[in-house]
Short mmCIF file of C-alpha atoms and ligand atoms in Angstrom, two decimals:
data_model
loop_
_atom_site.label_atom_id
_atom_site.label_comp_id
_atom_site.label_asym_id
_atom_site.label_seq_id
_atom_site.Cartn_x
_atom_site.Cartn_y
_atom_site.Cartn_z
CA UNK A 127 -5.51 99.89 61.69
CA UNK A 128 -7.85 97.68 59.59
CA UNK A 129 -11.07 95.86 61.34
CA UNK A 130 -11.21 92.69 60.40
CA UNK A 131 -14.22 92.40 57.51
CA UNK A 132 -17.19 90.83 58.83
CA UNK A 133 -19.05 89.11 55.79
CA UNK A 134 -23.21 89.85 56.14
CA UNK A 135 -25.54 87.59 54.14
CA UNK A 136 -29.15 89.25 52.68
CA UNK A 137 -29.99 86.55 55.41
CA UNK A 138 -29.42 88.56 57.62
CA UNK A 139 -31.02 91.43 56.31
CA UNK A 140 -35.45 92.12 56.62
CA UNK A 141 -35.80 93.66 52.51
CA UNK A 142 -39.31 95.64 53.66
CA UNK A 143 -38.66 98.98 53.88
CA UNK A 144 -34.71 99.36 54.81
CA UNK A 145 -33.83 102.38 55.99
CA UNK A 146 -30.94 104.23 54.93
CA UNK A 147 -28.69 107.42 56.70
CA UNK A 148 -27.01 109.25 54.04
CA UNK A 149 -24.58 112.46 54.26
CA UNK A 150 -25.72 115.31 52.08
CA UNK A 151 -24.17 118.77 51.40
CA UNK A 152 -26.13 121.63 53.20
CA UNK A 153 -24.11 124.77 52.10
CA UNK A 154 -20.88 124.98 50.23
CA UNK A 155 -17.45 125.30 52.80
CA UNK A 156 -16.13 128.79 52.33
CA UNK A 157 -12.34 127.89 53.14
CA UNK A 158 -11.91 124.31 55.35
CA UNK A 159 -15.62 122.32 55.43
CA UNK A 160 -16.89 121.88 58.85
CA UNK A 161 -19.79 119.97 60.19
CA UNK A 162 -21.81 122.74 59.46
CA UNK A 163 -22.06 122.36 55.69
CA UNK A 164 -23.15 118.91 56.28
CA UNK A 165 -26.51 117.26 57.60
CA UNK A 166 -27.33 113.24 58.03
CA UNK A 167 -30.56 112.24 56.62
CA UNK A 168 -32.87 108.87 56.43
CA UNK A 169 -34.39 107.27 53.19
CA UNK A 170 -36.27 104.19 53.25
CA UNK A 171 -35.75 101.76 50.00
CA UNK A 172 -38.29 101.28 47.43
CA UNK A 173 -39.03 98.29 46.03
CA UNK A 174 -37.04 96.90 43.10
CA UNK A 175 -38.00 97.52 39.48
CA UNK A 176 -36.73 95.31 36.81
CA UNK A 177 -33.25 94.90 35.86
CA UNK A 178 -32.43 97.11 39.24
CA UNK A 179 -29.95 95.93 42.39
CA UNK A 180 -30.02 96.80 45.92
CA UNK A 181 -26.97 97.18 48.04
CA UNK A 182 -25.56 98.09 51.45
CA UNK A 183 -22.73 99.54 51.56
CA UNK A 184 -19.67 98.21 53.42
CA UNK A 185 -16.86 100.94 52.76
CA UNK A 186 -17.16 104.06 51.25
CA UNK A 187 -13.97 106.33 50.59
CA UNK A 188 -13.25 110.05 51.23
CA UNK A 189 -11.23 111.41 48.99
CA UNK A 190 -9.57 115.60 48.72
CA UNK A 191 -11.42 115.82 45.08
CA UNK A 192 -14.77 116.12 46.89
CA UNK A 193 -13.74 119.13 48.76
CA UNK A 194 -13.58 120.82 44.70
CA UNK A 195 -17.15 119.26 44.31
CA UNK A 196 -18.63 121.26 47.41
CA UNK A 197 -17.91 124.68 45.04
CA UNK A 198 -19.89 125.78 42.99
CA UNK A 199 -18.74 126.44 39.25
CA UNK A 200 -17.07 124.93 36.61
CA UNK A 201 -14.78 121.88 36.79
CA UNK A 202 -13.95 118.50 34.94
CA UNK A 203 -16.47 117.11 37.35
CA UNK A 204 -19.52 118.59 38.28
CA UNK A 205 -20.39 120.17 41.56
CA UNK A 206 -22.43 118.33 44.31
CA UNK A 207 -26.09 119.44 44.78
CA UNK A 208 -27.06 121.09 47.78
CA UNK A 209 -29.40 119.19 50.00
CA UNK A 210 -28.66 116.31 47.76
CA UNK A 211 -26.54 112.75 49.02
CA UNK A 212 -23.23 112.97 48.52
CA UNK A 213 -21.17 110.83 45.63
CA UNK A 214 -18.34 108.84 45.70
CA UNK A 215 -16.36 105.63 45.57
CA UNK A 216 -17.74 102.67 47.74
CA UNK A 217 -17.52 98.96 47.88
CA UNK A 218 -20.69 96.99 48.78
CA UNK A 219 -22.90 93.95 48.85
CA UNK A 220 -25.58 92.93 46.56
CA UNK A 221 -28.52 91.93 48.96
CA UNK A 222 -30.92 91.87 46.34
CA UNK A 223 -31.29 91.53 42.51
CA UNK A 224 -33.40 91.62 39.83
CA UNK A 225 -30.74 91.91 37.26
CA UNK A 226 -29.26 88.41 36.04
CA UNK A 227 -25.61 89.93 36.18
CA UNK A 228 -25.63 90.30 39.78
CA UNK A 229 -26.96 87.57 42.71
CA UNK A 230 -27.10 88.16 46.45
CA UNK A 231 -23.89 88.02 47.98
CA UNK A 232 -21.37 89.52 45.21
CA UNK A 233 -19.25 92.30 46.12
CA UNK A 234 -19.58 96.03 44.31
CA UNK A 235 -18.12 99.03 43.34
CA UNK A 236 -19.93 102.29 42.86
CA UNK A 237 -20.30 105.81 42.66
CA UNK A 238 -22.99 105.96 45.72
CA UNK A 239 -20.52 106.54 48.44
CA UNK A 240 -22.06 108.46 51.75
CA UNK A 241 -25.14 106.17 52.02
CA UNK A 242 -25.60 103.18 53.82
CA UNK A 243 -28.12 100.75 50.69
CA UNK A 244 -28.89 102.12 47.67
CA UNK A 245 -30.64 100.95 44.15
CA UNK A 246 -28.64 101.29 41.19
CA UNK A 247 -28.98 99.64 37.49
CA UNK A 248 -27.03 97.20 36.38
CA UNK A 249 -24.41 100.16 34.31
CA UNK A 250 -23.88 101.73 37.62
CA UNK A 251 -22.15 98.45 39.32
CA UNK A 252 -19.03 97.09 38.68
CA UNK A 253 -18.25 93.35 40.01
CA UNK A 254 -15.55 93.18 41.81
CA UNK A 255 -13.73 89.77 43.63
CA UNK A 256 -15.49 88.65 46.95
CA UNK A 257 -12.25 86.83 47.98
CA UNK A 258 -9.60 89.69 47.73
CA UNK A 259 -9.34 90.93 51.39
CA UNK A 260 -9.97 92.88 52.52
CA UNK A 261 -12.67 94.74 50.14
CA UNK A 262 -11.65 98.28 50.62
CA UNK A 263 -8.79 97.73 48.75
CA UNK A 264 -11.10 98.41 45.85
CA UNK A 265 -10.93 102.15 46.58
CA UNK A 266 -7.31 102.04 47.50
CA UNK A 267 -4.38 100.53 45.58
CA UNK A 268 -7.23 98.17 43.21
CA UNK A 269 -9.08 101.20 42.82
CA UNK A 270 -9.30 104.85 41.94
CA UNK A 271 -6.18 106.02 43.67
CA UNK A 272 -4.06 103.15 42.63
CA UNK A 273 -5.20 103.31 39.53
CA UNK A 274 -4.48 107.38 39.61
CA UNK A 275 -0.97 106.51 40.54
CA UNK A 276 -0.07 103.80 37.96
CA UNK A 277 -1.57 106.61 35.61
CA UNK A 278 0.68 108.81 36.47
CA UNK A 279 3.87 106.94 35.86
CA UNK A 280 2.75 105.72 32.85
CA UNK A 281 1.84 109.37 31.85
CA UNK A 282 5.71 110.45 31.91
CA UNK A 283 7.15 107.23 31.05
CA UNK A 284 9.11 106.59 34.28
CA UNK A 285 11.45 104.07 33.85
CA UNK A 286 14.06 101.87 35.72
CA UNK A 287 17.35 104.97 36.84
CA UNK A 288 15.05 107.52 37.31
CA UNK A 289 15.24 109.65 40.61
CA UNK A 290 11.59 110.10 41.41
CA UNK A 291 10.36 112.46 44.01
CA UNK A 292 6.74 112.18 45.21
CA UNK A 293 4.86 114.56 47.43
CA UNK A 294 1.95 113.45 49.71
CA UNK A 295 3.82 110.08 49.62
CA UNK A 296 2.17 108.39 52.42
CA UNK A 297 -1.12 109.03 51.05
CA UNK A 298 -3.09 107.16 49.05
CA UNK A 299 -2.37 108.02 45.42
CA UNK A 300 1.75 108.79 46.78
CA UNK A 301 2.27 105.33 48.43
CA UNK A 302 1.33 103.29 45.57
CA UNK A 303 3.20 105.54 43.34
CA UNK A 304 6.27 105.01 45.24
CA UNK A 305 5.82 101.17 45.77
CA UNK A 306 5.34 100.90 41.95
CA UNK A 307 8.42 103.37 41.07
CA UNK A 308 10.51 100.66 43.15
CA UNK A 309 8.93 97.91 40.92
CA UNK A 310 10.36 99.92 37.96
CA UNK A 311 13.76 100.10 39.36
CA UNK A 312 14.16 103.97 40.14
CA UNK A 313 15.06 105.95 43.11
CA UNK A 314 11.94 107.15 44.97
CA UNK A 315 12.34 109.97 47.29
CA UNK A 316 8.91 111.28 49.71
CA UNK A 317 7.76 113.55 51.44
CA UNK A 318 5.38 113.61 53.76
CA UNK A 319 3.88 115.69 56.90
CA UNK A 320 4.99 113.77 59.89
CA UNK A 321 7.54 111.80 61.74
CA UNK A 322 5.93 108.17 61.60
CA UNK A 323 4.97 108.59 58.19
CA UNK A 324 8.59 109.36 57.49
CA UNK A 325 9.14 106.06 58.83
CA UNK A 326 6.17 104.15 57.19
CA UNK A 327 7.84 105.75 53.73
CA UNK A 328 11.13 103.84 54.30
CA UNK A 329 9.99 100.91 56.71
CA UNK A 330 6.99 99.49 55.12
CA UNK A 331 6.63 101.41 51.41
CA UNK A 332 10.74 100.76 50.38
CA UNK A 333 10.88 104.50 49.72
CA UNK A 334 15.28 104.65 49.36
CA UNK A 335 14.57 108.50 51.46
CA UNK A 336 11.46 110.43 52.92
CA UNK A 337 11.24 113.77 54.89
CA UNK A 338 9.29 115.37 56.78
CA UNK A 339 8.30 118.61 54.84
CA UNK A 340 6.93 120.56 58.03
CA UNK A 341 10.56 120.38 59.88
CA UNK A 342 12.37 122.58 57.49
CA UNK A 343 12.63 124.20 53.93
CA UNK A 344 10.93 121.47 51.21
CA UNK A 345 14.11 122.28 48.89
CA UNK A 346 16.89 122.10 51.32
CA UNK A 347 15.57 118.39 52.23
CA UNK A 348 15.08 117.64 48.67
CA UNK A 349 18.81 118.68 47.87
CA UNK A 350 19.95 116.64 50.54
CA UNK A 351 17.78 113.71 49.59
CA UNK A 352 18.86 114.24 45.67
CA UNK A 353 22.30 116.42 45.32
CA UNK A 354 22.31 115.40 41.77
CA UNK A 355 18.75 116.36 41.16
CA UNK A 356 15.73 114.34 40.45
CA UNK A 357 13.86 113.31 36.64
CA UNK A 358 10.91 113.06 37.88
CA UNK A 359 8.52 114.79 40.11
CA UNK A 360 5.06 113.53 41.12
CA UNK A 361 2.98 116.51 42.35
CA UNK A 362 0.09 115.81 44.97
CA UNK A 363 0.31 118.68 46.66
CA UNK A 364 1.55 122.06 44.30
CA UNK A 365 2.46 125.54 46.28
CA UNK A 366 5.92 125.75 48.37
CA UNK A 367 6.99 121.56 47.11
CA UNK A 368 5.88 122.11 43.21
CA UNK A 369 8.96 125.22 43.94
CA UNK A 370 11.16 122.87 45.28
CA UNK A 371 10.66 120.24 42.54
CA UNK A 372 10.99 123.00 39.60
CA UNK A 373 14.31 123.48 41.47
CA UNK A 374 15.58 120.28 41.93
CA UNK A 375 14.57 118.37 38.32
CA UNK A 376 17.40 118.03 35.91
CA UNK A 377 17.26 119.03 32.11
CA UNK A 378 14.11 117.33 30.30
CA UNK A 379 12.88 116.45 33.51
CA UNK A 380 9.10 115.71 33.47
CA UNK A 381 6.39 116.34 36.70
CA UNK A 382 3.19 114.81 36.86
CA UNK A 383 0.66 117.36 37.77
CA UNK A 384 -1.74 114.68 39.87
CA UNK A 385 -2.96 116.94 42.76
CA UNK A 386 -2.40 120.42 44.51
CA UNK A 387 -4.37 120.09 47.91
CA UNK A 388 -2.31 122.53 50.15
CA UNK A 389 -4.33 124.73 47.60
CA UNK A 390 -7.99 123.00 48.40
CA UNK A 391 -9.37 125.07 51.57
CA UNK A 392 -7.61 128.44 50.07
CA UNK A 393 -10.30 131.52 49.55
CA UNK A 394 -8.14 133.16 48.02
CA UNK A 395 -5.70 131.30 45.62
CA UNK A 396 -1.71 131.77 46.61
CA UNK A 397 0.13 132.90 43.50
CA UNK A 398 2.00 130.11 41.10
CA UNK A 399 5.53 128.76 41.50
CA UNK A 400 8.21 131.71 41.01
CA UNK A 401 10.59 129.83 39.65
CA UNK A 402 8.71 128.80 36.70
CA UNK A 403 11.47 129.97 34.35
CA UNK A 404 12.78 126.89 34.86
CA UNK A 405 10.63 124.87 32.74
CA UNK A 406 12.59 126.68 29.81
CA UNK A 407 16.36 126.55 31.04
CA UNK A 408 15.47 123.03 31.90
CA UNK A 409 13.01 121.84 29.05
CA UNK A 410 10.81 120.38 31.44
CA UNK A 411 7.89 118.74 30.38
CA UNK A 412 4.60 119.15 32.93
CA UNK A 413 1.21 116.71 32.15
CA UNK A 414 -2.14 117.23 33.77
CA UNK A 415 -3.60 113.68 35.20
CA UNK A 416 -7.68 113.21 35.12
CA UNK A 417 -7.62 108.99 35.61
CA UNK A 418 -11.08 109.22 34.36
CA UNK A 419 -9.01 109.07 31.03
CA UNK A 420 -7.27 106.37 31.39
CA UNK A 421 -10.71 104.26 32.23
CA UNK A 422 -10.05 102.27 29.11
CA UNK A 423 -6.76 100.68 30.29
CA UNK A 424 -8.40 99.42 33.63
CA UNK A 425 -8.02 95.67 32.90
CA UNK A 426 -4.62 96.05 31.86
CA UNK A 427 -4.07 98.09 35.16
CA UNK A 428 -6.46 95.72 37.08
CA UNK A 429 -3.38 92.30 35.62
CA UNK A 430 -0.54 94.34 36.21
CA UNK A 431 -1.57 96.28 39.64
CA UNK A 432 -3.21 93.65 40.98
CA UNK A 433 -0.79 91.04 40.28
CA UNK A 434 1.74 92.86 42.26
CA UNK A 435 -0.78 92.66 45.12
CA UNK A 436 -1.82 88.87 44.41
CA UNK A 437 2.27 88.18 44.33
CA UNK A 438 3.17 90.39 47.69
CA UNK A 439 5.21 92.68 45.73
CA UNK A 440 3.23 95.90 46.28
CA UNK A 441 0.84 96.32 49.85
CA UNK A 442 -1.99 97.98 51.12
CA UNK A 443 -1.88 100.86 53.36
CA UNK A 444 -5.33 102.33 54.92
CA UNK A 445 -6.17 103.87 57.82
CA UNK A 446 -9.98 103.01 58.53
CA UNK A 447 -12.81 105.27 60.40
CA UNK A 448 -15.65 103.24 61.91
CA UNK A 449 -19.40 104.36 60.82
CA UNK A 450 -20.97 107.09 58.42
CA UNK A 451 -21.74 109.33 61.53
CA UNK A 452 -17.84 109.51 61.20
CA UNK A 453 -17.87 110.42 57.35
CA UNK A 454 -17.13 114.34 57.37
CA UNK A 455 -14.16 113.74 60.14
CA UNK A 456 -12.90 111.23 57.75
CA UNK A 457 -13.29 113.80 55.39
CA UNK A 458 -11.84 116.57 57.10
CA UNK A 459 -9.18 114.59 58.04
CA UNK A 460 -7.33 114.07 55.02
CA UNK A 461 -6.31 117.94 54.92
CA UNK A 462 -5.08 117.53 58.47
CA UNK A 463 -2.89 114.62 57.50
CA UNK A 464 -4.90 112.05 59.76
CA UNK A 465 -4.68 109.32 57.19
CA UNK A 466 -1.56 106.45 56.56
CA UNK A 467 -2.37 105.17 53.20
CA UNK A 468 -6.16 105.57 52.06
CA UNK A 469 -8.76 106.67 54.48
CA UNK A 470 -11.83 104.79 53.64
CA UNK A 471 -14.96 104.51 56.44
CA UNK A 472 -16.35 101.51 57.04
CA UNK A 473 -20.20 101.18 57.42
CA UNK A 474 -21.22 97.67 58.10
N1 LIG B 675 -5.65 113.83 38.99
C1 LIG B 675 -6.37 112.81 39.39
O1 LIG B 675 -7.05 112.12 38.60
C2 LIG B 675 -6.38 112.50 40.86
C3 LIG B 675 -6.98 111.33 41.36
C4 LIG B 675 -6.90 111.06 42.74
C5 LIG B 675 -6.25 111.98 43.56
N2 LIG B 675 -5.71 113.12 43.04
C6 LIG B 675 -4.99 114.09 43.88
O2 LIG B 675 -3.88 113.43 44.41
C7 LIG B 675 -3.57 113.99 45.69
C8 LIG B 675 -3.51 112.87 46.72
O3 LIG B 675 -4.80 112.29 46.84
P1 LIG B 675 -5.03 111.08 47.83
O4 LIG B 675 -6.38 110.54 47.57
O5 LIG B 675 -3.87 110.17 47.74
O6 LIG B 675 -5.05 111.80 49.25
P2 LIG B 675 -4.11 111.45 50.46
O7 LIG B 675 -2.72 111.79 50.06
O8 LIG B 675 -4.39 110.07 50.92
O9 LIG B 675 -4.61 112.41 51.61
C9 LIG B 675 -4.32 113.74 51.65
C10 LIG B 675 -2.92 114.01 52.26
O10 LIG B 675 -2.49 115.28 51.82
C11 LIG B 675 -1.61 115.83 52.74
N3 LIG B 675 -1.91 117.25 52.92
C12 LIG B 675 -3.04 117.78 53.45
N4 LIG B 675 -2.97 119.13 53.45
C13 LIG B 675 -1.74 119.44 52.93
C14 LIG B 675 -1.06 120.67 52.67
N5 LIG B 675 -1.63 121.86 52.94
N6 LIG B 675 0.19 120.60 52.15
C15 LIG B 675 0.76 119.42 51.86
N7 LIG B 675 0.16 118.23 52.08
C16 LIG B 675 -1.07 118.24 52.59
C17 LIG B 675 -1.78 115.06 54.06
O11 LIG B 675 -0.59 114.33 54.29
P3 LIG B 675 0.66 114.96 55.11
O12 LIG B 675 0.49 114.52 56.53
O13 LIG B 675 1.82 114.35 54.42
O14 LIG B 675 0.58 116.46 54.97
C18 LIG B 675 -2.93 114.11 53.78
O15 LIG B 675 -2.80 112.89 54.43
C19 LIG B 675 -4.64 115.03 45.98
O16 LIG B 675 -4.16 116.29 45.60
C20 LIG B 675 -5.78 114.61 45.07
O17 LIG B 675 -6.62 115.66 44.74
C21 LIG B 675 -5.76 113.38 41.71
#
């Protein structure tokens, strides 16, 4: 699934007037985006100023956040701006600098996603490792959704015995959460929205049991999976499996309220879980995760996290879309369940 990185030098690269296609939002998606709300445009670079780097973009990520940054109103993030480029995580090369902390050559992350170059200041860069391969594991289990997962663990203490269940587990955020739950020493249970990535759960992750949640009741598989229960439940997804979970966790059993995408393209929001009595009889204990907050911990998750990876303890999964004309499929994908792992796009 990954194409092999192929390194490009500023060598390589004329400086006068670059050109660069960009994805910006046109109107804001009513229920599931389309095409329609998007449009491709062309910028051409200006020149440097001091202290300022330009850089082309090699991966950029699509993530299910975005699709609550194409509404308007009130969130923990704001909303995009119509007509405006796109944001979002993305790996790149410097090609030029007139900053002294970055030369020509050195590997970035950013917020620019959804553009091809782009001038930032030196604040808006973070130097990443040229030699970790390949680069856009920076937005996957060395970046935001790794980083989102270790989070989340940390955030109800799981520890070595614990039954964990994790929804969405062969997605980005899920797969790393279950690969470092094994580290830990629990039980790690999945579920997931096909056959083969049922199998990429327990083959390549070390999930102990996955499912497939679209072949039969989300809480009859979970029984079967756990018939004692489970401590811990990992939610990427809320609606029908945040039920099942409510059902299934034992007394002071915790959840980590991470994601709830089956609710991301609703127009009308579906009604919470009906079993929430449950957080009483059972004294369950329920945290909201924004990994924005745990931004102060990323070198400590950057040594542990990426140790595993350095070691061969934990992999990374992606499933990689060639070129930004791709983007919004990319995009769109991830509520179809197109992706293994992260979906990133790669753009050189
Ligand atoms: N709180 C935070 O700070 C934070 C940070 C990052 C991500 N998140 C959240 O974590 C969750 C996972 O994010 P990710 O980046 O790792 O995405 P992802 O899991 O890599 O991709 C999305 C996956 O969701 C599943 N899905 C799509 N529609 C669904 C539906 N209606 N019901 C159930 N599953 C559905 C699909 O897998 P299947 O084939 O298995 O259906 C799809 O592959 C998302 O809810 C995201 O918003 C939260």
């Amino acid at each position: 699934m990954y194409t092999p990185f192929v390194a490009l030098t500023n060598q390589t690269i004329s400086k006068s007037k670059i050109k660069s296609r960009e994805i910006r939002l046109r109107s804001r998606p009513k229920a599931m985006p389309t095409e329609d709300n998007f449009t491709m445009a062309q910028t051409e670079m200006k020149p440097l100023q001091d202290r300022q780097v330009l850089v082309r973009n090699l991966f950029m990520s699509v993530d299910p956040y975005m699709r609550g940054r194409m509404n308007d109103g009130q969130s923990y993030v704001p909303p995009f701006g119509l007509n405006k480029a796109l944001e979002g995580g993305a790996v790149g090369e410097v090609i030029e600098s007139r900053a002294k902390e970055f030369k020509s050559g050195d590997a970035v992350t950013s917020n620019f996603g959804w553009r091809e170059y782009f001038v930032a200041s030196v604040q808006e860069l973070h130097l990443v490792k040229r030699e970790v391969q390949p680069l856009s594991i920076y937005l996957g289990a060395l970046g935001m959704t790794g980083m989102t997962a270790w989070a989340g663990l940390n955030l109800v203490e799981v520890k070595a015995g614990d039954v964990v269940f994790i929804s969405g587990a062969a997605g980005a955020v899920g797969n790393v959460a279950g690969q470092l739950a094994k580290l830990r020493g629990c039980r790690v249970i999945g579920s997931a929205g096909s056959a083969e990535k049922v199998k990429f759960l327990l083959d390549e992750c070390g999930f102990d049991q996955a499912f497939n949640y679209k072949t039969g009741p989300t809480l009859e598989q979970l029984n079967r999976a756990a018939p004692d229960g489970i401590d811990v439940y990992f939610d990427n997804v809320g609606g029908e499996t945040l039920e099942a979970a409510l059902a299934a966790l034992r007394v002071h059993g915790r959840i980590v309220a991470c994601g709830g995408i089956s609710a991301y393209n609703q127009e009308t929001p579906s009604p919470g879980p009906a079993n929430l009595f449950n957080m009483i009889g059972k004294r369950l204990t329920m945290k909201g995760l924004i990994v924005s907050d745990f931004m102060d911990r990323q070198a400590e998750f950057e040594r542990e996290v990426g140790g595993y990876f350095r070691t061969g303890k934990l992999k990374n999964h992606e499933t990689v879309v060639q070129g930004i004309d791709q983007a919004v499929n990319a995009f769109v994908g991830l509520f179809a369940g197109k992706n293994v792992g992260k979906m990133v796009v790669q753009l050189a």
